[in-house]
CSV table of N, CA and C in Angstrom, one decimal:
chain,number,residue,atom,x,y,z
A,1,MET,N,132.2,-29.8,13.8
A,1,MET,CA,132.6,-30.7,14.9
A,1,MET,C,134.0,-30.4,15.4
A,2,SER,N,134.1,-30.3,16.7
A,2,SER,CA,135.4,-30.0,17.3
A,2,SER,C,136.3,-31.2,17.3
A,3,THR,N,137.6,-31.0,17.4
A,3,THR,CA,138.5,-32.1,17.5
A,3,THR,C,138.5,-32.6,18.9
A,4,PRO,N,139.0,-33.9,19.1
A,4,PRO,CA,139.0,-34.4,20.5
A,4,PRO,C,139.8,-33.6,21.4
A,5,GLU,N,140.9,-33.0,20.9
A,5,GLU,CA,141.8,-32.2,21.7
A,5,GLU,C,141.1,-31.0,22.3
A,6,GLN,N,140.2,-30.4,21.4
A,6,GLN,CA,139.5,-29.2,21.9
A,6,GLN,C,138.5,-29.6,23.0
A,7,LEU,N,138.0,-30.8,23.0
A,7,LEU,CA,137.0,-31.2,23.9
A,7,LEU,C,137.5,-31.9,25.2
A,8,THR,N,138.8,-32.0,25.3
A,8,THR,CA,139.4,-32.6,26.5
A,8,THR,C,139.2,-31.7,27.7
A,9,VAL,N,138.8,-32.4,28.8
A,9,VAL,CA,138.8,-31.7,30.1
A,9,VAL,C,139.2,-32.8,31.1
A,10,VAL,N,140.1,-32.3,32.0
A,10,VAL,CA,140.6,-33.3,33.0
A,10,VAL,C,140.1,-32.9,34.4
A,11,LEU,N,139.6,-33.9,35.2
A,11,LEU,CA,139.1,-33.6,36.5
A,11,LEU,C,140.2,-34.2,37.5
A,12,VAL,N,140.6,-33.3,38.5
A,12,VAL,CA,141.5,-33.7,39.5
A,12,VAL,C,140.8,-33.3,40.9
A,13,GLY,N,141.3,-34.0,41.9
A,13,GLY,CA,140.8,-33.7,43.2
A,13,GLY,C,141.0,-34.9,44.2
A,14,PRO,N,140.6,-34.7,45.4
A,14,PRO,CA,140.9,-35.8,46.4
A,14,PRO,C,139.9,-36.9,46.2
A,15,MET,N,140.2,-38.0,46.9
A,15,MET,CA,139.3,-39.1,47.0
A,15,MET,C,137.9,-38.7,47.5
A,16,GLY,N,136.9,-39.1,46.8
A,16,GLY,CA,135.5,-38.8,47.3
A,16,GLY,C,135.0,-37.5,46.8
A,17,ALA,N,135.7,-36.7,46.0
A,17,ALA,CA,135.2,-35.4,45.5
A,17,ALA,C,134.2,-35.6,44.4
A,18,GLY,N,134.0,-36.7,43.8
A,18,GLY,CA,133.0,-36.9,42.8
A,18,GLY,C,133.5,-36.9,41.4
A,19,LYS,N,134.8,-37.1,41.2
A,19,LYS,CA,135.5,-37.0,39.9
A,19,LYS,C,134.8,-38.0,38.9
A,20,THR,N,134.5,-39.2,39.3
A,20,THR,CA,134.0,-40.2,38.4
A,20,THR,C,132.5,-39.9,38.0
A,21,SER,N,131.7,-39.7,39.1
A,21,SER,CA,130.3,-39.4,38.8
A,21,SER,C,130.1,-38.1,38.0
A,22,VAL,N,130.8,-37.0,38.4
A,22,VAL,CA,130.7,-35.8,37.7
A,22,VAL,C,131.2,-35.9,36.3
A,23,GLY,N,132.4,-36.6,36.2
A,23,GLY,CA,133.0,-36.8,34.9
A,23,GLY,C,132.1,-37.5,33.9
A,24,ARG,N,131.4,-38.5,34.3
A,24,ARG,CA,130.5,-39.2,33.4
A,24,ARG,C,129.5,-38.3,32.8
A,25,GLN,N,128.9,-37.4,33.7
A,25,GLN,CA,127.9,-36.5,33.4
A,25,GLN,C,128.4,-35.4,32.4
A,26,VAL,N,129.6,-34.9,32.7
A,26,VAL,CA,130.2,-33.9,31.9
A,26,VAL,C,130.4,-34.4,30.5
A,27,ALA,N,130.9,-35.7,30.4
A,27,ALA,CA,131.2,-36.3,29.1
A,27,ALA,C,129.9,-36.4,28.3
A,28,LYS,N,128.8,-36.8,28.9
A,28,LYS,CA,127.5,-36.9,28.2
A,28,LYS,C,127.1,-35.5,27.7
A,29,ARG,N,127.2,-34.5,28.5
A,29,ARG,CA,126.8,-33.1,28.1
A,29,ARG,C,127.7,-32.6,27.0
A,30,LEU,N,128.9,-33.0,26.9
A,30,LEU,CA,129.8,-32.5,25.9
A,30,LEU,C,129.8,-33.5,24.6
A,31,GLY,N,129.2,-34.6,24.8
A,31,GLY,CA,129.2,-35.6,23.7
A,31,GLY,C,130.5,-36.2,23.4
A,32,VAL,N,131.3,-36.4,24.4
A,32,VAL,CA,132.7,-37.0,24.2
A,32,VAL,C,132.8,-38.3,25.1
A,33,GLY,N,133.9,-39.0,25.0
A,33,GLY,CA,134.1,-40.2,25.8
A,33,GLY,C,134.5,-39.8,27.2
A,34,PHE,N,134.4,-40.8,28.1
A,34,PHE,CA,134.9,-40.6,29.5
A,34,PHE,C,135.9,-41.7,29.8
A,35,ILE,N,137.0,-41.2,30.4
A,35,ILE,CA,138.1,-42.1,30.9
A,35,ILE,C,138.3,-41.9,32.3
A,36,ASP,N,138.3,-43.0,33.1
A,36,ASP,CA,138.7,-42.9,34.5
A,36,ASP,C,140.0,-43.7,34.6
A,37,THR,N,141.1,-43.0,34.8
A,37,THR,CA,142.4,-43.6,34.8
A,37,THR,C,142.6,-44.7,35.8
A,38,ASP,N,142.0,-44.6,37.0
A,38,ASP,CA,142.0,-45.6,38.0
A,38,ASP,C,141.4,-46.9,37.5
A,39,LYS,N,140.2,-46.8,36.9
A,39,LYS,CA,139.5,-47.9,36.4
A,39,LYS,C,140.3,-48.6,35.2
A,40,ARG,N,140.9,-47.8,34.4
A,40,ARG,CA,141.7,-48.3,33.3
A,40,ARG,C,143.0,-49.1,33.8
A,41,ILE,N,143.6,-48.5,34.9
A,41,ILE,CA,144.8,-49.2,35.5
A,41,ILE,C,144.3,-50.5,36.1
A,42,ALA,N,143.2,-50.5,36.8
A,42,ALA,CA,142.7,-51.7,37.4
A,42,ALA,C,142.4,-52.8,36.3
A,43,ALA,N,141.8,-52.4,35.2
A,43,ALA,CA,141.4,-53.3,34.2
A,43,ALA,C,142.7,-53.9,33.5
A,44,GLU,N,143.7,-53.2,33.4
A,44,GLU,CA,145.0,-53.7,32.8
A,44,GLU,C,145.9,-54.4,33.7
A,45,HIS,N,145.9,-54.0,35.0
A,45,HIS,CA,146.9,-54.5,35.9
A,45,HIS,C,146.4,-55.2,37.2
A,46,GLY,N,145.1,-55.1,37.4
A,46,GLY,CA,144.5,-55.7,38.6
A,46,GLY,C,144.1,-54.7,39.6
A,47,PRO,N,143.4,-55.1,40.7
A,47,PRO,CA,142.9,-54.1,41.6
A,47,PRO,C,144.0,-53.2,42.2
A,48,ILE,N,143.7,-52.0,42.3
A,48,ILE,CA,144.7,-51.0,42.8
A,48,ILE,C,145.2,-51.3,44.2
A,49,PRO,N,144.3,-51.7,45.2
A,49,PRO,CA,144.8,-52.1,46.5
A,49,PRO,C,145.9,-53.2,46.4
A,50,SER,N,145.7,-54.2,45.5
A,50,SER,CA,146.7,-55.2,45.3
A,50,SER,C,148.0,-54.7,44.7
A,51,LEU,N,147.9,-53.8,43.8
A,51,LEU,CA,149.1,-53.1,43.2
A,51,LEU,C,149.9,-52.4,44.3
A,52,PHE,N,149.2,-51.7,45.1
A,52,PHE,CA,149.9,-51.0,46.2
A,52,PHE,C,150.6,-52.0,47.1
A,53,GLU,N,149.9,-53.1,47.5
A,53,GLU,CA,150.4,-54.1,48.4
A,53,GLU,C,151.6,-54.9,47.8
A,54,LYS,N,151.5,-55.3,46.6
A,54,LYS,CA,152.5,-56.1,46.0
A,54,LYS,C,153.7,-55.3,45.5
A,55,HIS,N,153.5,-54.2,44.9
A,55,HIS,CA,154.5,-53.4,44.2
A,55,HIS,C,154.9,-52.1,44.8
A,56,GLY,N,154.0,-51.5,45.7
A,56,GLY,CA,154.3,-50.3,46.3
A,56,GLY,C,153.7,-49.1,45.5
A,57,GLU,N,153.7,-47.9,46.2
A,57,GLU,CA,153.0,-46.8,45.6
A,57,GLU,C,153.8,-46.2,44.4
A,58,SER,N,155.2,-46.3,44.4
A,58,SER,CA,155.9,-45.7,43.3
A,58,SER,C,155.6,-46.5,42.0
A,59,HIS,N,155.5,-47.8,42.1
A,59,HIS,CA,155.2,-48.6,40.9
A,59,HIS,C,153.8,-48.2,40.4
A,60,PHE,N,152.8,-48.0,41.3
A,60,PHE,CA,151.5,-47.6,40.9
A,60,PHE,C,151.5,-46.2,40.2
A,61,ARG,N,152.3,-45.3,40.8
A,61,ARG,CA,152.4,-44.0,40.2
A,61,ARG,C,153.0,-44.0,38.8
A,62,ALA,N,153.9,-44.9,38.5
A,62,ALA,CA,154.5,-45.0,37.2
A,62,ALA,C,153.4,-45.5,36.2
A,63,LEU,N,152.6,-46.5,36.6
A,63,LEU,CA,151.5,-47.0,35.8
A,63,LEU,C,150.5,-45.9,35.6
A,64,GLU,N,150.2,-45.1,36.6
A,64,GLU,CA,149.3,-44.0,36.6
A,64,GLU,C,149.7,-43.0,35.6
A,65,GLN,N,151.0,-42.6,35.6
A,65,GLN,CA,151.5,-41.6,34.7
A,65,GLN,C,151.3,-42.0,33.3
A,66,ALA,N,151.6,-43.3,33.0
A,66,ALA,CA,151.4,-43.8,31.6
A,66,ALA,C,149.9,-43.8,31.2
A,67,ALA,N,149.0,-44.1,32.2
A,67,ALA,CA,147.6,-44.1,31.9
A,67,ALA,C,147.1,-42.7,31.6
A,68,VAL,N,147.6,-41.7,32.4
A,68,VAL,CA,147.2,-40.3,32.1
A,68,VAL,C,147.7,-39.9,30.8
A,69,ALA,N,148.9,-40.2,30.4
A,69,ALA,CA,149.4,-39.8,29.1
A,69,ALA,C,148.6,-40.4,28.0
A,70,ALA,N,148.2,-41.7,28.1
A,70,ALA,CA,147.4,-42.3,27.1
A,70,ALA,C,146.0,-41.7,27.0
A,71,ALA,N,145.4,-41.4,28.1
A,71,ALA,CA,144.1,-40.8,28.2
A,71,ALA,C,144.1,-39.4,27.5
A,72,LEU,N,145.1,-38.6,27.8
A,72,LEU,CA,145.2,-37.3,27.3
A,72,LEU,C,145.4,-37.3,25.8
A,73,SER,N,146.1,-38.4,25.3
A,73,SER,CA,146.2,-38.5,23.8
A,73,SER,C,144.9,-38.9,23.1
A,74,GLU,N,144.0,-39.5,23.9
A,74,GLU,CA,142.7,-39.9,23.3
A,74,GLU,C,141.7,-38.7,23.4
A,75,GLY,N,141.8,-37.9,24.4
A,75,GLY,CA,140.8,-36.8,24.6
A,75,GLY,C,139.5,-37.2,25.3
A,76,GLY,N,138.6,-36.3,25.5
A,76,GLY,CA,137.4,-36.5,26.2
A,76,GLY,C,137.5,-36.0,27.6
A,77,VAL,N,136.6,-36.5,28.5
A,77,VAL,CA,136.6,-36.1,29.9
A,77,VAL,C,137.4,-37.2,30.6
A,78,ILE,N,138.4,-36.8,31.3
A,78,ILE,CA,139.4,-37.7,32.0
A,78,ILE,C,139.4,-37.4,33.5
A,79,SER,N,139.0,-38.5,34.2
A,79,SER,CA,139.1,-38.4,35.7
A,79,SER,C,140.3,-39.0,36.2
A,80,LEU,N,141.2,-38.3,36.9
A,80,LEU,CA,142.4,-38.8,37.5
A,80,LEU,C,142.2,-39.3,38.9
A,81,GLY,N,143.0,-40.3,39.3
A,81,GLY,CA,143.1,-40.7,40.7
A,81,GLY,C,143.5,-39.5,41.5
A,82,GLY,N,143.1,-39.5,42.8
A,82,GLY,CA,143.4,-38.4,43.7
A,82,GLY,C,144.9,-38.1,43.8
A,83,GLY,N,145.8,-39.1,43.7
A,83,GLY,CA,147.2,-38.9,43.9
A,83,GLY,C,148.0,-38.7,42.6
A,84,ALA,N,147.3,-38.6,41.4
A,84,ALA,CA,148.0,-38.5,40.2
A,84,ALA,C,148.9,-37.2,40.1
A,85,VAL,N,148.4,-36.2,40.8
A,85,VAL,CA,149.1,-34.9,40.7
A,85,VAL,C,150.4,-34.9,41.6
A,86,SER,N,150.6,-36.0,42.3
A,86,SER,CA,151.8,-36.0,43.1
A,86,SER,C,153.0,-36.2,42.3
A,87,SER,N,152.9,-36.6,41.0
A,87,SER,CA,154.0,-36.8,40.1
A,87,SER,C,154.2,-35.5,39.3
A,88,ALA,N,155.4,-35.0,39.4
A,88,ALA,CA,155.8,-33.8,38.6
A,88,ALA,C,155.6,-34.0,37.1
A,89,ALA,N,155.9,-35.2,36.7
A,89,ALA,CA,155.8,-35.5,35.2
A,89,ALA,C,154.3,-35.5,34.8
A,90,THR,N,153.4,-36.0,35.7
A,90,THR,CA,152.0,-35.9,35.4
A,90,THR,C,151.5,-34.5,35.4
A,91,ARG,N,152.0,-33.7,36.4
A,91,ARG,CA,151.5,-32.3,36.4
A,91,ARG,C,152.0,-31.6,35.2
A,92,GLU,N,153.2,-31.9,34.7
A,92,GLU,CA,153.7,-31.3,33.4
A,92,GLU,C,152.8,-31.7,32.2
A,93,LEU,N,152.3,-32.9,32.2
A,93,LEU,CA,151.4,-33.3,31.1
A,93,LEU,C,150.1,-32.5,31.1
A,94,LEU,N,149.7,-32.2,32.3
A,94,LEU,CA,148.4,-31.5,32.5
A,94,LEU,C,148.4,-30.0,32.1
A,95,ARG,N,149.6,-29.5,32.0
A,95,ARG,CA,149.7,-28.0,31.7
A,95,ARG,C,149.2,-27.7,30.3
A,96,GLN,N,149.1,-28.6,29.4
A,96,GLN,CA,148.6,-28.3,28.1
A,96,GLN,C,147.1,-28.6,27.9
A,97,HIS,N,146.4,-28.9,29.0
A,97,HIS,CA,145.0,-29.3,28.9
A,97,HIS,C,144.1,-28.5,30.0
A,98,PRO,N,142.9,-28.3,29.7
A,98,PRO,CA,142.0,-27.6,30.6
A,98,PRO,C,141.7,-28.6,31.8
A,99,VAL,N,142.0,-28.1,33.0
A,99,VAL,CA,141.9,-28.9,34.2
A,99,VAL,C,140.9,-28.3,35.2
A,100,VAL,N,140.0,-29.1,35.7
A,100,VAL,CA,139.0,-28.7,36.7
A,100,VAL,C,139.4,-29.4,38.1
A,101,PHE,N,139.5,-28.6,39.1
A,101,PHE,CA,139.8,-29.1,40.5
A,101,PHE,C,138.4,-29.3,41.1
A,102,LEU,N,138.1,-30.5,41.5
A,102,LEU,CA,136.9,-30.7,42.3
A,102,LEU,C,137.3,-30.7,43.8
A,103,ALA,N,136.9,-29.7,44.5
A,103,ALA,CA,137.2,-29.6,45.9
A,103,ALA,C,136.0,-30.1,46.7
A,104,VAL,N,136.3,-30.5,47.9
A,104,VAL,CA,135.3,-31.0,48.8
A,104,VAL,C,135.7,-30.8,50.2
A,105,THR,N,134.8,-30.6,51.1
A,105,THR,CA,135.1,-30.4,52.6
A,105,THR,C,135.2,-31.8,53.2
A,106,PRO,N,136.0,-31.9,54.3
A,106,PRO,CA,136.0,-33.2,55.1
A,106,PRO,C,134.7,-33.6,55.5
A,107,GLU,N,133.8,-32.7,56.0
A,107,GLU,CA,132.5,-33.1,56.5
A,107,GLU,C,131.7,-33.7,55.3
A,108,ALA,N,131.7,-33.2,54.2
A,108,ALA,CA,130.9,-33.7,53.0
A,108,ALA,C,131.5,-35.0,52.6
A,109,VAL,N,132.8,-35.2,52.7
A,109,VAL,CA,133.4,-36.4,52.1
A,109,VAL,C,133.3,-37.6,53.1
A,110,ALA,N,133.0,-37.4,54.3
A,110,ALA,CA,132.9,-38.5,55.3
A,110,ALA,C,132.1,-39.7,54.9
A,111,ASP,N,130.9,-39.4,54.5
A,111,ASP,CA,130.0,-40.5,54.0
A,111,ASP,C,130.6,-41.2,52.7
A,112,ARG,N,131.1,-40.4,51.9
A,112,ARG,CA,131.6,-40.9,50.6
A,112,ARG,C,132.7,-41.8,50.7
A,113,ILE,N,133.6,-41.7,51.6
A,113,ILE,CA,134.8,-42.5,51.7
A,113,ILE,C,134.6,-43.8,52.5
A,114,ARG,N,133.5,-43.9,53.1
A,114,ARG,CA,133.3,-45.1,54.0
A,114,ARG,C,133.1,-46.4,53.2
A,115,SER,N,133.0,-46.3,51.8
A,115,SER,CA,132.7,-47.5,51.0
A,115,SER,C,133.9,-48.4,50.9
A,116,GLY,N,135.1,-47.9,51.2
A,116,GLY,CA,136.3,-48.7,51.2
A,116,GLY,C,136.9,-48.7,49.8
A,117,GLY,N,137.9,-49.6,49.6
A,117,GLY,CA,138.6,-49.7,48.3
A,117,GLY,C,139.6,-48.6,48.1
A,118,ARG,N,139.9,-47.9,49.1
A,118,ARG,CA,140.9,-46.8,49.0
A,118,ARG,C,142.1,-47.2,49.7
A,119,PRO,N,143.2,-47.6,49.0
A,119,PRO,CA,144.4,-48.2,49.7
A,119,PRO,C,145.1,-47.2,50.6
A,120,LEU,N,145.1,-46.0,50.4
A,120,LEU,CA,145.8,-45.1,51.3
A,120,LEU,C,145.0,-44.8,52.6
A,121,LEU,N,143.7,-45.2,52.6
A,121,LEU,CA,142.9,-45.1,53.8
A,121,LEU,C,142.8,-46.4,54.6
A,122,ALA,N,143.1,-47.5,53.9
A,122,ALA,CA,142.9,-48.9,54.5
A,122,ALA,C,143.6,-49.1,55.8
A,123,GLY,N,142.9,-49.7,56.7
A,123,GLY,CA,143.5,-50.0,58.0
A,123,GLY,C,143.7,-48.8,58.9
A,124,ASP,N,143.3,-47.6,58.5
A,124,ASP,CA,143.4,-46.4,59.4
A,124,ASP,C,142.3,-46.4,60.4
A,125,GLU,N,142.7,-46.1,61.6
A,125,GLU,CA,141.7,-46.0,62.7
A,125,GLU,C,140.8,-44.8,62.4
A,126,ASP,N,141.3,-43.7,61.9
A,126,ASP,CA,140.4,-42.6,61.6
A,126,ASP,C,140.7,-42.2,60.1
A,127,PRO,N,139.9,-42.9,59.2
A,127,PRO,CA,140.1,-42.6,57.8
A,127,PRO,C,139.9,-41.2,57.4
A,128,LEU,N,138.9,-40.5,58.1
A,128,LEU,CA,138.7,-39.1,57.7
A,128,LEU,C,139.9,-38.2,58.1
A,129,GLU,N,140.5,-38.5,59.2
A,129,GLU,CA,141.7,-37.7,59.5
A,129,GLU,C,142.8,-38.0,58.5
A,130,ARG,N,143.0,-39.3,58.1
A,130,ARG,CA,144.0,-39.6,57.1
A,130,ARG,C,143.7,-38.9,55.8
A,131,TRP,N,142.4,-38.9,55.4
A,131,TRP,CA,141.9,-38.3,54.2
A,131,TRP,C,142.3,-36.8,54.2
A,132,ASN,N,142.1,-36.2,55.3
A,132,ASN,CA,142.4,-34.7,55.5
A,132,ASN,C,143.9,-34.5,55.3
A,133,GLN,N,144.7,-35.4,55.9
A,133,GLN,CA,146.2,-35.2,55.8
A,133,GLN,C,146.6,-35.3,54.3
A,134,ILE,N,146.0,-36.3,53.6
A,134,ILE,CA,146.4,-36.5,52.2
A,134,ILE,C,145.9,-35.3,51.4
A,135,TYR,N,144.7,-34.8,51.7
A,135,TYR,CA,144.2,-33.7,50.9
A,135,TYR,C,145.1,-32.5,51.1
A,136,GLU,N,145.5,-32.2,52.4
A,136,GLU,CA,146.3,-31.1,52.6
A,136,GLU,C,147.7,-31.2,51.9
A,137,GLN,N,148.2,-32.4,51.9
A,137,GLN,CA,149.5,-32.6,51.2
A,137,GLN,C,149.4,-32.3,49.7
A,138,ARG,N,148.2,-32.6,49.1
A,138,ARG,CA,148.0,-32.5,47.7
A,138,ARG,C,147.4,-31.3,47.2
A,139,ARG,N,146.7,-30.5,48.1
A,139,ARG,CA,145.9,-29.4,47.7
A,139,ARG,C,146.7,-28.4,46.8
A,140,GLY,N,147.9,-28.1,47.2
A,140,GLY,CA,148.8,-27.2,46.4
A,140,GLY,C,149.0,-27.7,44.9
A,141,TRP,N,149.1,-29.0,44.8
A,141,TRP,CA,149.3,-29.5,43.4
A,141,TRP,C,148.0,-29.4,42.6
A,142,TYR,N,146.8,-29.7,43.3
A,142,TYR,CA,145.5,-29.5,42.6
A,142,TYR,C,145.4,-28.1,42.1
A,143,GLU,N,145.7,-27.1,43.0
A,143,GLU,CA,145.6,-25.7,42.7
A,143,GLU,C,146.6,-25.3,41.6
A,144,GLU,N,147.8,-25.9,41.6
A,144,GLU,CA,148.8,-25.6,40.6
A,144,GLU,C,148.3,-26.0,39.2
A,145,VAL,N,147.7,-27.2,39.0
A,145,VAL,CA,147.3,-27.6,37.7
A,145,VAL,C,146.0,-27.1,37.2
A,146,ALA,N,145.1,-26.7,38.2
A,146,ALA,CA,143.7,-26.3,37.8
A,146,ALA,C,143.6,-25.0,37.2
A,147,ASP,N,142.7,-25.0,36.2
A,147,ASP,CA,142.3,-23.7,35.5
A,147,ASP,C,141.0,-23.1,36.2
A,148,VAL,N,140.3,-24.0,36.9
A,148,VAL,CA,139.0,-23.6,37.6
A,148,VAL,C,138.8,-24.6,38.7
A,149,THR,N,138.1,-24.1,39.7
A,149,THR,CA,137.7,-25.0,40.9
A,149,THR,C,136.2,-25.0,41.1
A,150,PHE,N,135.7,-26.2,41.3
A,150,PHE,CA,134.3,-26.3,41.7
A,150,PHE,C,134.2,-27.1,43.0
A,151,ASP,N,133.4,-26.6,44.0
A,151,ASP,CA,133.3,-27.3,45.2
A,151,ASP,C,132.1,-28.3,45.1
A,152,THR,N,132.3,-29.5,45.4
A,152,THR,CA,131.2,-30.5,45.3
A,152,THR,C,130.6,-30.9,46.6
A,153,SER,N,130.9,-30.1,47.6
A,153,SER,CA,130.5,-30.5,49.0
A,153,SER,C,129.0,-30.5,49.2
A,154,ARG,N,128.3,-29.5,48.8
A,154,ARG,CA,126.9,-29.4,49.1
A,154,ARG,C,126.0,-29.1,47.9
A,155,ARG,N,126.5,-29.3,46.7
A,155,ARG,CA,125.6,-29.0,45.6
A,155,ARG,C,125.4,-30.2,44.8
A,156,PRO,N,124.2,-30.3,44.1
A,156,PRO,CA,123.9,-31.4,43.3
A,156,PRO,C,125.0,-31.7,42.2
A,157,MET,N,125.4,-32.9,42.1
A,157,MET,CA,126.4,-33.3,41.1
A,157,MET,C,126.0,-32.9,39.7
A,158,GLN,N,124.7,-33.0,39.4
A,158,GLN,CA,124.2,-32.7,38.0
A,158,GLN,C,124.4,-31.2,37.7
A,159,ARG,N,124.2,-30.3,38.7
A,159,ARG,CA,124.4,-28.9,38.5
A,159,ARG,C,125.9,-28.6,38.3
A,160,ILE,N,126.7,-29.3,39.1
A,160,ILE,CA,128.2,-29.1,38.9
A,160,ILE,C,128.6,-29.5,37.5
A,161,ALA,N,128.1,-30.7,37.0
A,161,ALA,CA,128.4,-31.1,35.7
A,161,ALA,C,127.9,-30.1,34.6
A,162,ASP,N,126.8,-29.6,34.8
A,162,ASP,CA,126.3,-28.5,33.9
A,162,ASP,C,127.2,-27.4,33.8
A,163,GLU,N,127.7,-26.9,35.0
A,163,GLU,CA,128.6,-25.8,35.0
A,163,GLU,C,129.9,-26.1,34.4
A,164,ILE,N,130.5,-27.3,34.7
A,164,ILE,CA,131.8,-27.6,34.1
A,164,ILE,C,131.6,-27.7,32.6
A,165,ALA,N,130.6,-28.3,32.1
A,165,ALA,CA,130.4,-28.4,30.6
A,165,ALA,C,130.3,-27.0,30.0
A,166,ALA,N,129.5,-26.1,30.6
A,166,ALA,CA,129.4,-24.8,30.1
A,166,ALA,C,130.8,-24.1,30.1
A,167,TRP,N,131.5,-24.2,31.2
A,167,TRP,CA,132.8,-23.6,31.3
A,167,TRP,C,133.7,-24.1,30.2
A,168,ARG,N,133.7,-25.5,30.0
A,168,ARG,CA,134.6,-26.1,28.9
A,168,ARG,C,134.2,-25.6,27.6
A,169,ARG,N,132.9,-25.4,27.3
A,169,ARG,CA,132.5,-24.9,26.0
A,169,ARG,C,133.0,-23.5,25.8
A,170,GLU,N,133.0,-22.7,26.8
A,170,GLU,CA,133.6,-21.3,26.7
A,170,GLU,C,135.0,-21.3,26.4
A,171,GLN,N,135.8,-22.3,26.8
A,171,GLN,CA,137.2,-22.4,26.6
A,171,GLN,C,137.5,-22.8,25.2
A,172,ALA,N,136.6,-23.5,24.5
A,172,ALA,CA,136.9,-24.0,23.1
A,172,ALA,C,137.1,-22.9,22.1
């Protein structure tokens, strides 16, 4: 049996790339736990849109960095919020772990982001344009921390999960 540290894999990428849905499937395939840091923050501190509204983005990023550190210490498949990589301290934490960048095109993400609940897109007249701006701001950070990239735009999430699990096993 492998240690939790050997089985850790971190998923990064923009809003709507499929980090949570792919992450759950990868965890099943690897037989490890799954942690969504955004869901964990919301469970401990309340809804993320409210955190942004009441305390601002910098407060949220501090909570997020703590959640990422805790998740990394537990191991398993860890899905980070889209902006987690904007923190240099969080990027430093990721250097010691296998990281997968889930990339996606604006065209493919358009339907995925309409569901709402994304504070950085709230109230925007053109959420897709705003998504694209945020993605372009963060793309370099995703690439900096990633060991491998998978595009989720047009391929079945199950196939992507199979490939990530296979890649992770090769790294162990």
